[in-house]
XYZ file of C-alpha atoms in Angstrom:
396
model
C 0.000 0.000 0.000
C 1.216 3.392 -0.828
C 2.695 5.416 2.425
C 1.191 8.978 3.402
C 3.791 11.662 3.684
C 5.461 12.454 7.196
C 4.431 15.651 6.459
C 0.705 15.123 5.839
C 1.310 12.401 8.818
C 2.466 15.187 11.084
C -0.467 17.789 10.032
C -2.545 18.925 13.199
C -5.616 18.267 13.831
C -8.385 21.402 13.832
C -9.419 21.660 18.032
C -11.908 23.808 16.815
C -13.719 20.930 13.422
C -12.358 17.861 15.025
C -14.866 17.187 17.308
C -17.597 18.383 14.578
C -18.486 14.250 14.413
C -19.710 14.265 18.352
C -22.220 17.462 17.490
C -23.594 15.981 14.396
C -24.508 12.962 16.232
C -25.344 14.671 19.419
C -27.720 16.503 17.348
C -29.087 13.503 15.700
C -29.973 12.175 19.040
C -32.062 14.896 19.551
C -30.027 17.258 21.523
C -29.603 21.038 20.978
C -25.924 21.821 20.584
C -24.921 25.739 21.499
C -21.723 25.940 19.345
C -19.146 28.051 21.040
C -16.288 26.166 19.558
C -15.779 28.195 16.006
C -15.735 31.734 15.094
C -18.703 32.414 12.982
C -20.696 35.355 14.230
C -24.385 35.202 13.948
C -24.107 39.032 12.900
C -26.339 39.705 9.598
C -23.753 39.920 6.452
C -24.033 43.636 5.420
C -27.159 43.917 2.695
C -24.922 45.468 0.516
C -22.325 42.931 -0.366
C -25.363 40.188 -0.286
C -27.037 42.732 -3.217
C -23.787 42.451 -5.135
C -23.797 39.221 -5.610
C -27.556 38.873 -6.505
C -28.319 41.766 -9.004
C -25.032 41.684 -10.939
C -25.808 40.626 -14.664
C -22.569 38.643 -15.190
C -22.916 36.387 -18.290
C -19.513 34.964 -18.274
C -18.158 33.884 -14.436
C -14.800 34.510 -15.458
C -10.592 34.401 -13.823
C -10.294 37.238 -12.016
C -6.873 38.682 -11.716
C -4.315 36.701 -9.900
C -4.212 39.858 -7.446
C -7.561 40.488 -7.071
C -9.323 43.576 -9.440
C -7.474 46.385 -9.349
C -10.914 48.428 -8.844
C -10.997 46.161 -5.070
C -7.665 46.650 -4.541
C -8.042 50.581 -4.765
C -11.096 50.780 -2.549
C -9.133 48.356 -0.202
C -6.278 51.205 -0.317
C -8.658 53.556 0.699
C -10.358 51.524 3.606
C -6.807 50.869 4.665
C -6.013 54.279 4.719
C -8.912 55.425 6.738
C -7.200 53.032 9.643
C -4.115 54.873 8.990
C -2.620 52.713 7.086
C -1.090 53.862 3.838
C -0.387 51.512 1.097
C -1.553 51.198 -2.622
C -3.551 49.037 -4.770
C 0.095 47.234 -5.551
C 1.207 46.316 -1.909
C -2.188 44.159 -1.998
C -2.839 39.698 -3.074
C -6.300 39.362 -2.655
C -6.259 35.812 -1.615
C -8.920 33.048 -1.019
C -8.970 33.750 2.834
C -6.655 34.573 5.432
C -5.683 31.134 5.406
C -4.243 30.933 2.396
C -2.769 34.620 2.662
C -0.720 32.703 5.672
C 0.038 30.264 3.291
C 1.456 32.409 0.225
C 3.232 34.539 3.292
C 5.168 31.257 4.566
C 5.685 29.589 1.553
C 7.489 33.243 0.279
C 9.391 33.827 3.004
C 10.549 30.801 5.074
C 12.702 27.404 3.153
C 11.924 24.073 4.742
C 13.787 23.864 8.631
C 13.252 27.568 9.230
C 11.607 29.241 12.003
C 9.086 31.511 12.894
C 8.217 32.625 16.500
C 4.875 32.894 17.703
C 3.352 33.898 20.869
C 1.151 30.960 22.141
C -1.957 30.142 22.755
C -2.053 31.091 19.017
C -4.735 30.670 15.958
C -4.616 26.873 15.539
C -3.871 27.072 11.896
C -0.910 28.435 12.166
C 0.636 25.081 13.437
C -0.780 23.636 9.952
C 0.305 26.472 8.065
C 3.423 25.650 9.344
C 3.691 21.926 9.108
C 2.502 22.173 5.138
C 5.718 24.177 4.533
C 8.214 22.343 7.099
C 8.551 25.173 9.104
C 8.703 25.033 12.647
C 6.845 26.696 15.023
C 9.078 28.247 18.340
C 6.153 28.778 20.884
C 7.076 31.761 23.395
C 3.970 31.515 25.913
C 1.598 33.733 27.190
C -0.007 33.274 30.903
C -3.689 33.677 31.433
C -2.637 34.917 34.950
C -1.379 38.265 32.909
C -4.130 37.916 30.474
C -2.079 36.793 28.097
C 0.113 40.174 28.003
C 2.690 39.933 25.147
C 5.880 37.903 26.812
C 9.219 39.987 27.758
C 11.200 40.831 24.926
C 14.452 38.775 26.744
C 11.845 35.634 26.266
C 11.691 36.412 22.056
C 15.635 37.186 21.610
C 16.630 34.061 23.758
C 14.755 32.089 21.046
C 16.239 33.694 17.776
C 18.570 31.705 15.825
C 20.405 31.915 12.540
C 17.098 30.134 11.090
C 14.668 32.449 12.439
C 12.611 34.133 9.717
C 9.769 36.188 11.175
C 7.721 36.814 14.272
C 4.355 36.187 14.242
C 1.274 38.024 16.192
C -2.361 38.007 15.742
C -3.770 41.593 16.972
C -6.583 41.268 18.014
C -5.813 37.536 19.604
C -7.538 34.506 18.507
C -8.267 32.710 20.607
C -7.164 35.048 23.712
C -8.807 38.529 22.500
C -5.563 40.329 23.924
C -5.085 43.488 22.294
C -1.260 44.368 22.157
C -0.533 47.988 22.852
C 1.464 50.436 20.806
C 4.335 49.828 23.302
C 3.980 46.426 22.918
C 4.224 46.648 18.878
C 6.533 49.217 18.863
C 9.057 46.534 21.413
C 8.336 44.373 18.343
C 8.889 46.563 15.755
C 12.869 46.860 17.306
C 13.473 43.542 17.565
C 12.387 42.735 13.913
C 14.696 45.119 12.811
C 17.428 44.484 15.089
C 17.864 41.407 13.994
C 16.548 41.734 10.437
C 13.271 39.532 10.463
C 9.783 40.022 9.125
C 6.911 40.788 11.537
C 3.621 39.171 10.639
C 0.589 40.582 11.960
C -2.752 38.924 11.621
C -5.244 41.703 11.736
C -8.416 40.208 10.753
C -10.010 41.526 13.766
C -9.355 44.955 13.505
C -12.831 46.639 14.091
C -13.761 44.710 17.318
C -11.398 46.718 20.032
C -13.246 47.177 23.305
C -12.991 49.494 26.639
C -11.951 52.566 24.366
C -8.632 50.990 23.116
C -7.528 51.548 19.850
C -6.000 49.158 17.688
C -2.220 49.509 16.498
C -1.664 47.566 13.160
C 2.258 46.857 12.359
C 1.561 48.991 8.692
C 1.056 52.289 10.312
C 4.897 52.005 12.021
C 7.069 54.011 10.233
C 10.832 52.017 9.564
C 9.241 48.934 9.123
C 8.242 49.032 5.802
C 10.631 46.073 4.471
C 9.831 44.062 7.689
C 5.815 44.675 7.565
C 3.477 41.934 6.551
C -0.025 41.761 7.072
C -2.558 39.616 7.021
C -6.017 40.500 6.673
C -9.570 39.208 5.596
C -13.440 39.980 5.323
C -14.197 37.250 6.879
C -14.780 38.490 10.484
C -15.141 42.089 9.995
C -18.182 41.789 7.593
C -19.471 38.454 8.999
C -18.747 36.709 5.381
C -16.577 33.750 6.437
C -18.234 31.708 3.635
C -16.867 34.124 0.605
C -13.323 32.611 1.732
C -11.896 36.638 0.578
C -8.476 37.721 2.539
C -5.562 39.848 1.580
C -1.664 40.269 2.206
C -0.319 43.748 2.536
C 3.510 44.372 2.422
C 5.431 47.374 1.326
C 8.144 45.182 0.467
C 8.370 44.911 -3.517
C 10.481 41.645 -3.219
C 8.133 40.144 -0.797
C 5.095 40.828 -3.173
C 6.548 39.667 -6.185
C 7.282 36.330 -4.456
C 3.634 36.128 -2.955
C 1.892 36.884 -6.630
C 4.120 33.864 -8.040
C 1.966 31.218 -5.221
C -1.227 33.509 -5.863
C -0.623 32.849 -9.889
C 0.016 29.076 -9.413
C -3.217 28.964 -7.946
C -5.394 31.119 -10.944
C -7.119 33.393 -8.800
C -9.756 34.157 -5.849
C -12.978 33.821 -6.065
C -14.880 35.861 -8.632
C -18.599 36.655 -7.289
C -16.906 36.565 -3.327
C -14.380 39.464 -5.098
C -17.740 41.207 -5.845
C -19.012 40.707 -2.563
C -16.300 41.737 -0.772
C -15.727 44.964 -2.777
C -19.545 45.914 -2.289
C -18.691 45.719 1.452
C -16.050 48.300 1.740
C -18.914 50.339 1.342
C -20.380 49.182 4.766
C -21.138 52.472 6.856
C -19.774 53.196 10.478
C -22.857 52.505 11.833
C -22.832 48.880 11.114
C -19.475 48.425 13.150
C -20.758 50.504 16.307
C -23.457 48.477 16.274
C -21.779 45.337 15.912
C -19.199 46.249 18.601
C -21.871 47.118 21.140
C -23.657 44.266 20.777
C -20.316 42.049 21.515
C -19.387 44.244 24.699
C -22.144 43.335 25.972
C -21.997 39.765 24.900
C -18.099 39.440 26.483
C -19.578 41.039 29.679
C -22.256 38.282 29.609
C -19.979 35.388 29.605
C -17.284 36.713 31.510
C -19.758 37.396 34.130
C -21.588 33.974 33.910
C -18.272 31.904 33.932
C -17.007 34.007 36.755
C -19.607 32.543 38.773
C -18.441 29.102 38.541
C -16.232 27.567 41.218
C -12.663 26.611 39.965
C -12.536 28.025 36.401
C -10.595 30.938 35.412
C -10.738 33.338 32.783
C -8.825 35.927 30.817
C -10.796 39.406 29.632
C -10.470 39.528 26.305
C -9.471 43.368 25.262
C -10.771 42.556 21.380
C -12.053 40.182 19.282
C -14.636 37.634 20.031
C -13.023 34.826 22.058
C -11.920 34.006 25.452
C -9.686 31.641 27.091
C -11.124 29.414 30.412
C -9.257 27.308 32.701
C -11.630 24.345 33.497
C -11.104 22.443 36.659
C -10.361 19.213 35.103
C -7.048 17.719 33.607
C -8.001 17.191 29.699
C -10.404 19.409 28.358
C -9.911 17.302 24.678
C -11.650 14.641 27.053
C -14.208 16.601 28.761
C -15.129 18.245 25.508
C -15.721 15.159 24.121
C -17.519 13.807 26.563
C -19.761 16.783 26.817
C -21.109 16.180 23.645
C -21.038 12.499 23.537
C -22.351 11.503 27.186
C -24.027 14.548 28.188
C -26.765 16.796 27.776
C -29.111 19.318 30.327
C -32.748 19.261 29.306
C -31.687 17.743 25.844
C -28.970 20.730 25.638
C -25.344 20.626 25.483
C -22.287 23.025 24.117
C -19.466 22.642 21.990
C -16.592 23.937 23.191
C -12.700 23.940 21.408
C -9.802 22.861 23.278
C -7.216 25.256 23.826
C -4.230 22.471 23.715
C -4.132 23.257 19.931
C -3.933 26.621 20.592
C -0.007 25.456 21.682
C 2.874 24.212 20.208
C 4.486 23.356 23.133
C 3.575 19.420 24.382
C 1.314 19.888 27.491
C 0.332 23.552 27.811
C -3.419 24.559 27.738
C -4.492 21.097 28.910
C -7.618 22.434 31.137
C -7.893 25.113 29.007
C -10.883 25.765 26.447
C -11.698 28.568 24.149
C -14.784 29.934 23.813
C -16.448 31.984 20.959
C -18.905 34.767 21.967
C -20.599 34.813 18.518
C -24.208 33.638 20.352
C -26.734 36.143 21.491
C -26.462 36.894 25.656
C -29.675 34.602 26.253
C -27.856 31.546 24.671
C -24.420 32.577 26.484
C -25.979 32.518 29.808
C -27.952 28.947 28.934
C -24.212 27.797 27.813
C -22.807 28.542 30.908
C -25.349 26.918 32.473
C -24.965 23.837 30.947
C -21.378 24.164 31.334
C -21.430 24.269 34.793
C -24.161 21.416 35.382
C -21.381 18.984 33.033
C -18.722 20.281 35.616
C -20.314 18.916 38.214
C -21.154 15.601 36.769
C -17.923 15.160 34.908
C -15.911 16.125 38.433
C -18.207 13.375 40.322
């Protein structure tokens, strides 16, 4: 029989789909499932970008560029430089997702055996993004007992080695919701160039900053413009994960010559999500005030409610819409499992994801879980409620 790679072998498992199998069946059995383990908001896609899609009289469903329209990629300029951020249509790849913006960002600057460092608990993914292009990860880890503050800057230059490539943050954290500080970035920002490395900043959450702190993307630094790469998406920001639309953004003209190469091996992005997303950059204000309300009050919710449960521990997520809890168990892969699979309240359970592959580093985040606030505060509260009833059973 023909042998699977060791690199395919060695590819991750998602803690936030693997467990997708329990639910299904859960759900066949009858039982209501409140899904806290992914991040797809239940926020209403902007009308707009929905319209696009339905009243455009497109004959032909054609290749887009390899790039992405040039028409998108302007408008994307100018949403870009409304953040402060101030880069042209030509530092932009429109790329099927952030996902695969990671990918073409890896694959153009890192050679099989190099290294990029990355705070952890970090996006999952990014241990597969990895793994597909034999780099390895080099975990420097966050506490929740400082809320998963960035780490000292001794604890990033004690790691760097001749094979070191970049340094890689995601601002606002998934799956903390730690929003790093313009002191924080700027500590960054000298290391990078200290020791001539990229800095990768996944920025997909932009919009969703709470408590009247402002977010500090890596582009709007000046001296970093060869360093600077970010990643970004519409996934999140317009509630569109389905049109699978992201972006890299790099001043570097080396760097985006390299990334165009991957983005031309594979054709181009999706034509009707392209449409889509460049109908939303035309999403008012309004629609993100509203949106960020409505998930202050939904963090408040669940912080509060798992607050009140005896033993479990929780970080207070500064953006984003995730949170990390420390259970009172030993395996939350187990208990998670079990939740779904031997458990239910009233014909109700939750699905939770389990923060160990959040890490890279064997046996960290063990009784940790993450937890997606993308449910309305009635269903947050009933969630906690079930959590803590499957606590108590699971702890008997």
């Amino acid at each position: 029989m023909p042998s699977i790679s060791n690199k395919g072998t060695q590819m991750p498992s998602s803690p936030i789909r693997k467990l997708v199998p329990y639910a299904e069946d859960a759900k066949k059995r009858g039982t209501k499932v409140f899904h806290l383990n992914i991040g797809q908001p239940d926020i209403k896609t902007p009308q707009v970008a929905l319209d696009a899609v339905k009243n455009n009289n497109i004959k032909t469903l054609a290749y887009a560029r390899s790039e992405g329209s040039e028409e998108y990629r302007i408008k994307l300029a100018n949403y870009y430089k409304k953040n402060n951020i101030y880069v042209s249509a030509n530092n932009i790849i429109a790329t099927t997702g952030g996902s695969e913006a990671l990918l073409f960002t890896i694959g153009s600057i890192t050679d099989p055996g190099d290294e990029i460092i990355i705070p952890e608990p970090f996006y999952a993914n990014y241990n597969g993004f990895s793994t597909a292009s034999g780099v390895k990860v080099v975990p420097v880890i966050s506490k929740i007992e400082d809320n998963f503050a960035l780490p000292k800057i001794e604890d990033f230059e004690k790691l760097i080695t001749k094979k070191t490539k970049a340094i890689l943050i995601c601002n606002p954290g998934n799956p903390t919701g730690y929003l790093y500080s313009k002191e924080e970035i700027e500590k960054l920002k000298q290391i990078v160039l200290k020791h001539d490395l990229f800095l990768i900043a996944d920025e997909v959450y932009r919009e969703f900053t709470y408590d009247g702190l402002q977010h500090t993307s890596i582009m709007s630094l000046d001296g970093l413009e060869q360093n600077a790469i970010v990643i970004d998406s519409v996934s999140k920001r317009y509630s569109m994960c389905g049109a699978r639309i992201g972006c890299i953004v790099s001043k570097n003209d080396d760097f985006i010559a390299t990334a165009i190469k991957f983005a031309q091996a594979r054709l181009s992005p999706p034509t009707y999500a392209l449409i889509a997303s460049e109908a939303a950059l035309e999403t008012p204000q309004s629609y993100f005030d509203d949106v960020k309300a409505e998930y202050v009050e939904r963090r408040n919710t669940l912080i509060k409610e798992l607050q009140k449960i005896d033993g479990v521990k929780v970080a207070n997520p500064k953006g984003a819409f995730y949170c990390v809890a420390e259970l009172p168990v030993k395996d939350t892969d187990d208990f998670a499992q079990w939740i779904l699979e031997k458990f239910n309240d009233n014909n109700e359970t939750v699905m939770v994801a389990p923060a160990s592959g959040f890490y890279s580093t064997e046996g960290e985040g063990k009784n940790q879980i993450r937890m997606a606030y993308v449910l309305n505060k009635k269903d947050l509260i009933r969630s906690v409620e079930i959590l803590k009833e499957a606590l108590k059973q699971y702890n008997s």
